Coordinates of C-alpha atoms and ligand atoms in Angstrom, one line a residue:
X10 CA 0.4 57.4 32.1
X11 CA 0.0 55.0 29.2
X12 CA -3.4 56.0 28.1
X13 CA -5.1 58.8 26.2
X14 CA -8.1 60.4 27.3
X15 CA -9.9 59.9 24.0
X16 CA -10.0 56.1 24.8
X17 CA -13.3 54.7 25.8
X18 CA -13.9 53.9 29.7
X19 CA -13.2 50.3 29.3
X20 CA -9.9 51.0 27.6
X21 CA -9.0 53.4 30.5
X22 CA -10.2 50.9 33.3
X23 CA -7.4 48.4 31.7
X24 CA -4.6 51.1 30.8
X25 CA -4.9 54.2 32.7
X26 CA -2.1 54.4 35.6
X27 CA 0.0 51.7 33.9
X28 CA 3.2 51.7 31.8
X29 CA 6.0 49.6 31.7
X30 CA 8.2 50.0 34.9
X31 CA 10.9 52.4 33.9
X32 CA 13.6 50.6 35.9
X33 CA 12.8 47.0 34.8
X34 CA 10.2 47.1 31.8
X35 CA 7.9 45.1 34.2
X36 CA 4.4 45.0 32.4
X37 CA 2.4 44.5 35.7
X38 CA 2.9 47.6 37.9
X39 CA 5.4 46.5 40.7
X40 CA 4.6 46.8 44.4
X41 CA 7.1 49.3 45.7
X42 CA 7.3 48.2 49.0
X43 CA 9.6 51.0 50.3
X44 CA 9.0 53.7 53.1
X45 CA 11.6 56.0 51.8
X46 CA 13.5 56.8 48.6
X47 CA 17.0 58.0 48.4
X48 CA 17.5 61.5 46.7
X49 CA 21.0 61.2 46.0
X50 CA 22.2 64.6 47.1
X51 CA 21.3 67.1 49.7
X52 CA 20.5 69.6 47.1
X53 CA 18.1 67.3 45.3
X54 CA 16.4 66.6 48.7
X55 CA 15.8 70.2 49.4
X56 CA 14.3 70.5 45.9
X57 CA 11.9 67.7 46.5
X58 CA 10.8 69.0 50.1
X59 CA 10.5 72.4 48.7
X60 CA 8.2 71.1 45.9
X61 CA 10.9 72.6 43.3
X62 CA 11.3 69.2 41.6
X63 CA 8.9 66.3 41.1
X64 CA 9.8 63.1 42.6
X65 CA 9.2 60.4 45.4
X66 CA 10.8 60.8 48.7
X67 CA 8.6 59.4 51.3
X68 CA 5.6 56.9 51.0
X69 CA 3.3 58.7 53.3
X70 CA 3.4 61.6 50.9
X71 CA 3.6 59.6 47.6
X72 CA 4.5 56.0 46.2
X73 CA 4.8 54.9 42.6
X74 CA 2.3 52.0 43.1
X75 CA 0.0 54.4 44.9
X76 CA 0.3 56.9 42.2
X77 CA -0.5 54.6 39.6
X78 CA -3.8 53.9 41.4
X79 CA -4.6 57.6 41.7
X80 CA -4.2 58.1 38.1
X81 CA -6.4 55.4 37.3
X82 CA -9.2 56.8 39.5
X83 CA -8.6 60.2 38.1
X84 CA -8.9 59.0 34.7
X85 CA -12.1 57.1 35.3
X86 CA -13.8 60.0 37.1
X87 CA -12.9 62.3 34.3
X88 CA -11.3 64.6 36.8
X89 CA -7.5 66.0 36.8
X90 CA -6.1 64.3 39.9
X91 CA -6.8 61.9 42.7
X92 CA -5.4 61.4 46.2
X93 CA -5.5 57.9 47.8
X94 CA -6.0 57.3 51.6
X95 CA -5.8 54.4 54.1
X96 CA -9.5 53.8 54.2
X97 CA -12.8 55.5 52.8
X98 CA -13.1 56.9 56.5
X99 CA -9.5 58.2 56.0
X100 CA -10.6 60.0 52.9
X101 CA -13.6 61.4 54.5
X102 CA -11.6 62.7 57.6
X103 CA -8.8 64.1 55.4
X104 CA -11.4 66.0 53.2
X105 CA -13.1 67.7 56.4
X106 CA -9.9 68.6 58.0
X107 CA -8.5 70.0 54.9
X108 CA -11.4 72.1 53.8
X109 CA -13.5 73.1 57.0
X110 CA -12.8 76.1 59.4
X111 CA -14.7 76.8 62.6
X112 CA -17.9 78.6 61.6
X113 CA -18.3 76.9 58.6
X114 CA -21.6 74.7 57.7
X115 CA -21.7 71.3 56.1
X116 CA -25.0 70.1 54.7
X117 CA -25.5 66.4 54.0
X118 CA -28.3 64.7 52.3
X119 CA -29.5 62.0 54.6
X120 CA -28.7 59.1 54.8
X121 CA -25.0 58.7 54.4
X122 CA -22.9 55.8 55.6
X123 CA -22.9 55.7 59.3
X124 CA -19.4 56.4 59.8
X125 CA -19.5 59.6 57.6
X126 CA -22.3 61.1 59.6
X127 CA -20.6 60.0 62.8
X128 CA -17.4 62.0 61.7
X129 CA -19.5 65.0 60.8
X130 CA -21.4 65.0 64.0
X131 CA -18.7 63.6 66.5
X132 CA -15.5 65.1 65.1
X133 CA -16.2 68.0 62.6
X134 CA -18.7 69.6 65.1
X135 CA -16.0 69.6 67.9
X136 CA -14.0 72.1 65.8
X137 CA -16.9 74.6 65.7
X138 CA -18.4 73.1 62.4
X139 CA -22.3 73.4 62.2
X140 CA -23.6 70.1 60.6
X141 CA -27.1 70.2 58.8
X142 CA -29.1 67.2 57.7
X143 CA -31.1 67.7 54.5
X144 CA -34.0 65.1 53.6
X145 CA -33.6 65.9 49.7
X146 CA -32.4 68.4 47.3
X147 CA -35.2 71.0 48.2
X148 CA -34.0 71.0 51.9
X149 CA -30.3 71.6 50.5
X150 CA -31.7 74.6 48.7
X151 CA -33.5 75.7 51.7
X152 CA -30.7 75.3 54.3
X153 CA -27.9 76.5 52.0
X154 CA -26.3 80.0 52.6
X155 CA -23.2 82.1 52.9
X156 CA -21.8 80.0 55.8
X157 CA -22.2 76.8 53.8
X158 CA -18.7 75.4 53.0
X159 CA -19.5 71.9 51.9
X160 CA -22.5 70.0 50.6
X161 CA -22.1 66.2 51.0
X162 CA -24.1 63.5 49.1
X163 CA -24.0 59.8 48.2
X164 CA -26.2 58.5 45.4
X165 CA -27.7 56.0 45.7
X166 CA -27.6 56.6 49.4
X167 CA -26.2 53.9 51.8
X168 CA -28.6 52.0 52.9
X169 CA -31.9 53.6 51.7
X170 CA -30.9 53.8 47.9
X171 CA -32.4 57.1 47.6
X172 CA -31.3 58.8 44.4
X173 CA -29.9 62.4 44.7
X174 CA -30.0 64.8 41.7
X175 CA -26.4 65.8 41.5
X176 CA -27.0 68.7 39.1
X177 CA -29.5 70.1 41.2
X178 CA -27.2 69.8 44.3
X179 CA -24.2 71.4 42.4
X180 CA -26.4 74.5 41.3
X181 CA -27.5 75.0 45.0
X182 CA -23.8 74.9 45.9
X183 CA -22.7 77.2 43.0
X184 CA -25.4 79.8 44.4
X185 CA -23.9 79.9 47.7
X186 CA -20.2 79.4 46.9
X187 CA -20.1 76.0 48.5
X188 CA -18.1 73.1 47.3
X189 CA -19.7 69.7 46.6
X190 CA -18.4 66.3 47.6
X191 CA -20.1 63.2 46.1
X192 CA -19.4 60.0 47.7
X193 CA -19.5 57.7 44.6
X194 CA -18.6 54.4 46.3
X195 CA -22.1 53.0 45.4
X196 CA -22.1 53.9 41.9
X197 CA -18.7 53.7 40.8
X198 CA -17.4 55.8 37.8
X199 CA -18.5 53.0 35.7
X200 CA -22.4 54.0 36.4
X201 CA -22.1 57.8 37.5
X202 CA -19.4 60.3 37.0
X203 CA -20.5 63.0 39.4
X204 CA -18.1 65.8 37.7
X205 CA -20.1 65.4 34.7
X206 CA -23.0 66.8 36.7
X207 CA -20.9 69.6 38.2
X208 CA -19.6 68.1 41.5
X209 CA -16.4 69.4 42.8
X210 CA -15.0 66.5 44.7
X211 CA -15.6 62.8 44.3
X212 CA -14.6 60.4 46.8
X213 CA -14.6 56.5 47.3
X214 CA -14.2 53.7 49.6
X215 CA -12.3 51.8 47.4
X216 CA -12.8 48.8 49.8
X217 CA -15.9 48.1 47.9
X218 CA -16.3 48.0 44.0
X219 CA -13.1 49.6 43.1
X220 CA -11.2 46.9 44.8
X221 CA -14.3 44.3 44.0
X222 CA -12.6 41.4 45.8
X223 CA -13.2 42.1 49.5
X224 CA -9.3 41.8 50.0
X225 CA -8.3 45.6 50.9
X226 CA -9.2 48.6 52.7
X227 CA -8.8 51.9 51.1
X228 CA -9.9 55.3 50.0
X229 CA -9.6 57.9 47.3
X230 CA -10.8 61.5 46.5
X231 CA -10.4 62.9 43.0
X232 CA -11.0 66.7 42.0
X233 CA -9.3 69.8 40.6
X234 CA -5.4 70.1 41.0
X235 CA -5.8 73.0 43.2
X236 CA -8.2 71.4 45.7
X237 CA -6.2 68.3 45.6
X238 CA -2.8 70.0 46.2
X239 CA -4.4 71.4 49.5
X240 CA -5.8 68.0 50.1
X241 CA -2.5 66.2 49.6
X242 CA -0.6 69.1 51.7
X243 CA -2.9 69.0 54.9
X244 CA -5.2 66.0 54.7
X245 CA -2.5 63.6 53.4
X246 CA 0.7 65.2 54.8
X247 CA -0.3 66.3 58.3
X248 CA -3.4 63.8 59.0
X249 CA -1.2 60.9 57.5
X250 CA -3.8 58.0 56.6
X251 CA -1.8 57.1 53.5
X252 CA -2.6 54.1 51.4
X253 CA 0.0 51.3 51.4
X254 CA 1.4 50.0 48.0
X255 CA 0.0 46.5 48.6
X256 CA -3.5 47.5 48.7
X257 CA -2.8 50.2 45.9
X258 CA -1.7 47.2 43.7
X259 CA -4.9 45.1 44.6
X260 CA -7.2 48.1 43.7
X261 CA -5.2 48.6 40.5
X262 CA -5.8 45.1 39.6
X263 CA -9.4 45.2 40.5
X264 CA -10.2 48.2 38.6
X265 CA -9.2 46.6 35.4
X266 CA -12.4 44.8 35.4
X267 CA -14.5 47.3 37.1
X268 CA -16.8 47.9 34.0
X269 CA -17.2 43.9 33.6
X270 CA -18.1 43.4 37.2
X271 CA -20.5 46.5 37.4
X272 CA -22.4 45.0 34.3
X273 CA -22.8 41.8 36.2
X274 CA -23.9 43.5 39.6
X275 CA -26.2 45.6 37.9
X276 CA -27.8 42.5 36.0
X277 CA -28.0 40.4 39.1
X278 CA -29.6 43.3 41.2
X279 CA -32.2 44.1 38.7
X280 CA -33.1 40.5 38.1
X281 CA -33.5 40.0 42.0
X282 CA -35.4 43.2 42.4
X283 CA -37.9 42.2 39.5
X284 CA -38.4 38.8 41.0
X285 CA -39.1 40.3 44.4
X286 CA -41.4 43.1 43.3
X287 CA -44.8 42.6 44.9
X288 CA -43.8 39.7 47.3
X289 CA -46.3 39.5 50.2
X290 CA -43.3 39.3 52.7
X291 CA -42.1 42.6 51.9
X292 CA -43.1 45.9 53.3
X293 CA -41.0 47.7 50.8
X294 CA -38.3 47.1 48.2
X295 CA -35.8 49.5 47.3
X296 CA -34.1 49.4 43.8
X297 CA -33.5 52.4 41.7
X298 CA -33.9 50.3 38.4
X299 CA -37.7 49.6 39.3
X300 CA -39.9 52.0 37.5
X301 CA -41.8 52.7 40.7
X302 CA -38.7 53.9 42.7
X303 CA -39.0 57.8 43.4
X304 CA -35.5 58.2 42.1
X305 CA -35.9 56.1 39.0
X306 CA -36.1 59.0 36.3
X307 CA -33.3 60.7 37.8
X308 CA -31.2 57.5 38.1
X309 CA -32.1 56.9 34.3
X310 CA -30.6 60.4 33.6
X311 CA -27.4 60.2 35.7
X312 CA -26.7 56.6 35.9
X313 CA -25.6 54.3 33.1
X314 CA -26.8 51.4 35.2
X315 CA -28.8 51.1 38.6
X316 CA -26.2 49.6 40.6
X317 CA -25.6 46.4 42.6
X318 CA -27.6 47.0 46.0
X319 CA -31.1 46.1 46.7
X320 CA -32.7 47.0 50.0
X321 CA -35.6 45.2 51.4
X322 CA -37.9 46.2 54.3
X323 CA -39.3 43.0 56.2
X324 CA -41.5 44.9 58.6
X325 CA -39.6 44.3 61.8
X326 CA -36.1 43.5 63.2
X327 CA -37.3 40.0 64.2
X328 CA -38.5 39.3 60.6
X329 CA -35.1 41.0 59.2
X330 CA -33.0 38.6 61.4
X331 CA -35.0 35.6 60.2
X332 CA -34.5 36.3 56.7
X333 CA -30.7 36.9 57.2
X334 CA -30.3 34.1 59.1
X335 CA -31.9 31.8 56.1
X336 CA -29.7 32.9 53.4
X337 CA -27.2 30.7 52.2
X338 CA -25.5 32.4 49.2
X339 CA -25.4 35.8 50.8
X340 CA -22.7 36.0 53.6
X341 CA -23.9 38.0 56.6
X342 CA -21.1 40.7 56.8
X343 CA -20.7 44.5 56.5
X344 CA -19.1 46.0 53.3
X345 CA -20.4 45.7 49.8
X346 CA -19.2 45.6 46.3
X347 CA -17.4 42.3 46.3
X348 CA -17.8 39.6 43.8
X349 CA -19.4 37.4 46.6
X350 CA -23.1 38.4 47.7
X351 CA -23.2 40.0 51.3
X352 CA -26.0 40.9 53.5
X353 CA -26.4 43.0 56.5
X354 CA -29.0 44.7 58.7
X355 CA -27.8 48.4 58.7
X356 CA -29.9 49.4 61.9
X357 CA -27.8 47.1 64.1
X358 CA -24.5 47.3 62.2
X359 CA -23.2 49.9 59.8
X360 CA -25.7 52.8 61.1
X361 CA -26.2 51.6 64.5
X362 CA -24.5 54.6 66.3
X363 CA -27.1 57.0 64.7
X364 CA -29.5 56.2 67.5
X365 CA -33.2 54.9 67.0
X366 CA -34.8 58.5 66.1
X367 CA -32.3 59.4 63.3
X368 CA -32.5 56.1 61.8
X369 CA -36.2 56.2 61.4
X370 CA -36.0 59.8 60.2
X371 CA -33.3 58.6 57.6
X372 CA -35.4 55.8 56.3
X373 CA -33.2 52.9 58.1
X374 CA -36.2 51.2 59.5
X375 CA -35.9 48.1 61.9
X376 CA -37.0 45.8 59.1
X377 CA -34.4 47.0 56.5
X378 CA -31.9 44.4 55.1
X379 CA -29.2 45.7 52.6
X380 CA -28.2 43.0 49.9
X381 CA -25.1 43.4 48.0
X382 CA -25.6 41.4 45.1
X383 CA -22.4 39.7 43.6
X384 CA -21.5 38.5 40.5
X385 CA -22.8 34.9 40.7
X386 CA -25.7 33.6 38.5
X387 CA -28.7 35.8 39.3
X388 CA -30.9 32.8 38.9
X389 CA -29.3 31.1 42.0
X390 CA -29.4 34.4 44.1
X391 CA -33.2 34.9 43.2
X392 CA -33.9 31.4 44.6
X393 CA -32.0 31.7 47.8
X394 CA -33.7 35.2 48.6
X395 CA -37.1 33.5 47.9
X396 CA -36.1 30.5 50.1
X397 CA -35.2 32.7 53.0
X398 CA -38.5 34.9 52.6
X399 CA -40.4 31.6 52.9
X400 CA -38.9 31.0 56.3
X401 CA -40.1 34.6 57.2
X402 CA -43.7 33.8 56.0
X403 CA -43.6 30.4 58.0
X404 CA -42.4 32.1 61.2
X405 CA -45.1 34.7 60.9
X406 CA -47.9 32.3 60.0
X407 CA -46.8 30.4 63.3
X408 CA -47.1 33.5 65.4
X409 CA -50.6 34.4 64.1
Ligands
4LM21 C1 -20.9 49.5 54.9 N1 -19.3 51.2 54.5 O1 -21.7 50.1 54.5 P1 -13.9 52.4 54.8 N2 -18.5 55.8 52.0 C2 -19.5 54.9 52.0 C3 -19.5 53.6 52.6 O2 -20.3 52.6 52.4 C4 -18.3 53.3 53.6 C5 -17.4 54.3 53.7 C6 -17.5 55.5 53.0 C7 -19.5 50.0 54.9 C8 -18.3 49.5 55.7 C9 -18.7 48.5 56.8 C10 -20.6 55.2 51.1 C11 -18.2 51.9 54.3 C12 -16.2 54.0 54.5 O3 -14.9 51.4 55.3 O4 -13.5 53.2 55.6 O5 -13.3 51.9 53.7 O6 -15.3 53.3 53.9 O7 -20.8 48.4 55.0

């Protein structure tokens, strides 16, 4: 690894995981497009498989390009190691299948990304795991007990943008001997490093801000050597959702500019949220950078910027659809964290499998729209959103 942990975050974003290629001196990390690696002798093959010698032997288990990505993520999260997966959901499923046993309980602070909630309820629950939904940190404290194995949080949450106090959740987990997982996709290590607040495992959908350019699907988990050895041995080796080297290359390339992109995302989202505050077409406006956001004080403490997502409640699904259909700079698409602005209606897309009751309980209202603010000029984005809101107001005026 060509970096030193004393280096600042921006320096590590550029250098961690990269070194001159030992075979050729290539400066950019090569894409090692190979499924297998010759080990030279039967004795060495046996040593590699027994774990007695470190080295590459099969790309489902490890690959030099993928390893460079893992090293960069571990360095940026300030954790000893990381393991990459083929998607964020690959990381979620590998973590659960590695760490959970029948009889264990998982507590999650709602809402989470709909796919994660779906995995917990539809897959983990099938294997005798009890899944408990907590509305906030106090509910986590009340629900946790000796059977609690995992406490799972996102902060800010997808798509409500609630802020979860990581240190408080970590204390609740320590009190009952559970492990904590923070899905850090929305914050990225540029804004929040959950391990600094006592969280054990930090995961990402790398598809989003880590890659940043909307051109690759991947996931990653960072944590201690011991936990990651178990995750590599079971969740990667036996479950098998391994990241490909080409995607790893795109993530390595994207992450060099992560701190710069996150600054621009935060600036754009803050400008947009401030321009929308008090707008008469909005029933609610969620952005942790606004002083009136209920999680603002905790966010100011545990984040170094308030993120690139803004959620708006337009009061009804009809108004939300009218708004979305009149945006021009925000592409209507799921996913987030790209340099381009994106917009979606979570209730009918990313979270629709939750069902109406759970959606309402978790704050995913019919009028909720999620905006992923890209790195375009904030002034242009504000104008685009204000124009679309005018269409909503006009449509409402015509029906009253
Ligand atoms: C979306 N999200 O919200 P893969 N964790 C979080 C996420 O937002 C996602 C995943 C994990 C969206 C995708 C359609 C906080 C995904 C899952 O999509 O499997 O890389 O990540 O729009």
